[in-house]
PDB file of C-alpha atoms in Angstrom:
ATOM      1  CA  MET A1190      13.636 -14.639   4.230  1.00  0.00           C
ATOM      2  CA  HIS A1191      11.522 -13.036   6.728  1.00  0.00           C
ATOM      3  CA  ARG A1192      10.473  -9.293   6.041  1.00  0.00           C
ATOM      4  CA  ILE A1193       9.783  -6.596   9.059  1.00  0.00           C
ATOM      5  CA  LEU A1194       8.356  -3.903   8.876  1.00  0.00           C
ATOM      6  CA  ILE A1195       9.506  -0.860  11.697  1.00  0.00           C
ATOM      7  CA  VAL A1196       7.105   2.057  11.744  1.00  0.00           C
ATOM      8  CA  ASP A1197       8.512   5.155  14.278  1.00  0.00           C
ATOM      9  CA  ASP A1198       8.463   9.120  13.823  1.00  0.00           C
ATOM     10  CA  GLU A1199      12.204   9.055  14.951  1.00  0.00           C
ATOM     11  CA  GLU A1200      14.891   8.488  12.102  1.00  0.00           C
ATOM     12  CA  SER A1201      17.791   7.693  14.948  1.00  0.00           C
ATOM     13  CA  ILE A1202      15.161   4.701  16.117  1.00  0.00           C
ATOM     14  CA  ARG A1203      14.416   3.584  12.367  1.00  0.00           C
ATOM     15  CA  PHE A1204      18.050   3.530  11.660  1.00  0.00           C
ATOM     16  CA  ALA A1205      19.243   1.526  14.210  1.00  0.00           C
ATOM     17  CA  MET A1206      16.499  -0.892  14.478  1.00  0.00           C
ATOM     18  CA  SER A1207      16.767  -1.523  10.785  1.00  0.00           C
ATOM     19  CA  GLU A1208      20.542  -1.789  11.029  1.00  0.00           C
ATOM     20  CA  TYR A1209      20.493  -4.586  13.453  1.00  0.00           C
ATOM     21  CA  PHE A1210      17.702  -6.541  11.849  1.00  0.00           C
ATOM     22  CA  LYS A1211      19.675  -6.423   8.589  1.00  0.00           C
ATOM     23  CA  ALA A1212      22.701  -7.852  10.124  1.00  0.00           C
ATOM     24  CA  HIS A1213      20.753 -10.465  11.553  1.00  0.00           C
ATOM     25  CA  ARG A1214      19.518 -11.134   7.546  1.00  0.00           C
ATOM     26  CA  TYR A1215      16.231  -9.690   7.625  1.00  0.00           C
ATOM     27  CA  ILE A1216      14.792  -7.954   5.117  1.00  0.00           C
ATOM     28  CA  VAL A1217      13.663  -4.261   6.532  1.00  0.00           C
ATOM     29  CA  ASP A1218      11.007  -1.358   5.345  1.00  0.00           C
ATOM     30  CA  CYS A1219      10.608   1.167   7.559  1.00  0.00           C
ATOM     31  CA  ALA A1220       7.798   3.731   7.960  1.00  0.00           C
ATOM     32  CA  GLN A1221       8.014   7.170   9.835  1.00  0.00           C
ATOM     33  CA  ASN A1222       4.205   7.668   9.751  1.00  0.00           C
ATOM     34  CA  VAL A1223       0.611   5.438   9.775  1.00  0.00           C
ATOM     35  CA  GLN A1224       0.567   6.315   5.857  1.00  0.00           C
ATOM     36  CA  GLU A1225       3.699   5.112   4.651  1.00  0.00           C
ATOM     37  CA  ALA A1226       2.726   2.057   6.840  1.00  0.00           C
ATOM     38  CA  GLU A1227      -0.299   1.271   5.147  1.00  0.00           C
ATOM     39  CA  ALA A1228       1.395   1.687   1.559  1.00  0.00           C
ATOM     40  CA  SER A1229       3.940  -0.805   2.720  1.00  0.00           C
ATOM     41  CA  LEU A1230       1.285  -2.992   4.025  1.00  0.00           C
ATOM     42  CA  ALA A1231      -0.478  -3.150   0.954  1.00  0.00           C
ATOM     43  CA  GLU A1232       2.620  -3.732  -1.004  1.00  0.00           C
ATOM     44  CA  HIS A1233       4.304  -6.458   1.299  1.00  0.00           C
ATOM     45  CA  SER A1234       3.571  -9.196   3.660  1.00  0.00           C
ATOM     46  CA  TYR A1235       5.429  -9.013   6.949  1.00  0.00           C
ATOM     47  CA  SER A1236       6.582 -11.504   9.706  1.00  0.00           C
ATOM     48  CA  VAL A1237       6.767  -8.818  12.004  1.00  0.00           C
ATOM     49  CA  VAL A1238       5.447  -5.231  12.387  1.00  0.00           C
ATOM     50  CA  ILE A1239       7.289  -3.128  15.468  1.00  0.00           C
ATOM     51  CA  ALA A1240       5.692  -0.056  15.779  1.00  0.00           C
ATOM     52  CA  ASP A1241       5.802   2.976  18.054  1.00  0.00           C
ATOM     53  CA  LEU A1242       2.691   3.227  20.100  1.00  0.00           C
ATOM     54  CA  ARG A1243       3.267   7.301  20.316  1.00  0.00           C
ATOM     55  CA  LEU A1244       3.669   8.240  16.685  1.00  0.00           C
ATOM     56  CA  GLU A1245       3.815  12.176  16.311  1.00  0.00           C
ATOM     57  CA  GLY A1246       0.353  13.539  15.000  1.00  0.00           C
ATOM     58  CA  PHE A1247      -1.646  10.790  16.406  1.00  0.00           C
ATOM     59  CA  GLY A1248      -0.769  10.922  20.153  1.00  0.00           C
ATOM     60  CA  ASP A1249      -1.603   7.687  21.774  1.00  0.00           C
ATOM     61  CA  LEU A1250      -3.316   6.160  18.753  1.00  0.00           C
ATOM     62  CA  GLY A1251      -0.334   5.955  16.344  1.00  0.00           C
ATOM     63  CA  GLY A1252       0.646   2.521  17.295  1.00  0.00           C
ATOM     64  CA  LEU A1253      -3.036   1.319  17.443  1.00  0.00           C
ATOM     65  CA  GLU A1254      -3.880   2.612  14.173  1.00  0.00           C
ATOM     66  CA  VAL A1255      -0.833   0.819  12.559  1.00  0.00           C
ATOM     67  CA  ILE A1256      -2.204  -2.785  14.534  1.00  0.00           C
ATOM     68  CA  ARG A1257      -5.523  -2.157  12.723  1.00  0.00           C
ATOM     69  CA  LEU A1258      -4.229  -1.513   9.486  1.00  0.00           C
ATOM     70  CA  VAL A1259      -2.165  -5.096   9.881  1.00  0.00           C
ATOM     71  CA  HIS A1260      -5.311  -6.640  10.656  1.00  0.00           C
ATOM     72  CA  GLU A1261      -6.883  -5.391   7.670  1.00  0.00           C
ATOM     73  CA  HIS A1262      -3.967  -6.573   5.559  1.00  0.00           C
TER      74      HIS A1262
END
């Protein structure tokens, strides 16, 4: 089964996307910030990472920071 990581600072977005992918039989992990995403990436391998480009506290660089972390792991 495939595992997806959803990174978004808006709870409603994380919830909606999580429910959608769970209904399609994916294992879904969520993170609300770069630090949580980094911890999840260290613990699991993901088939797909969906990241908000504008995470709170990171301006326009939040999603890009997540991409950098994905490449590191």
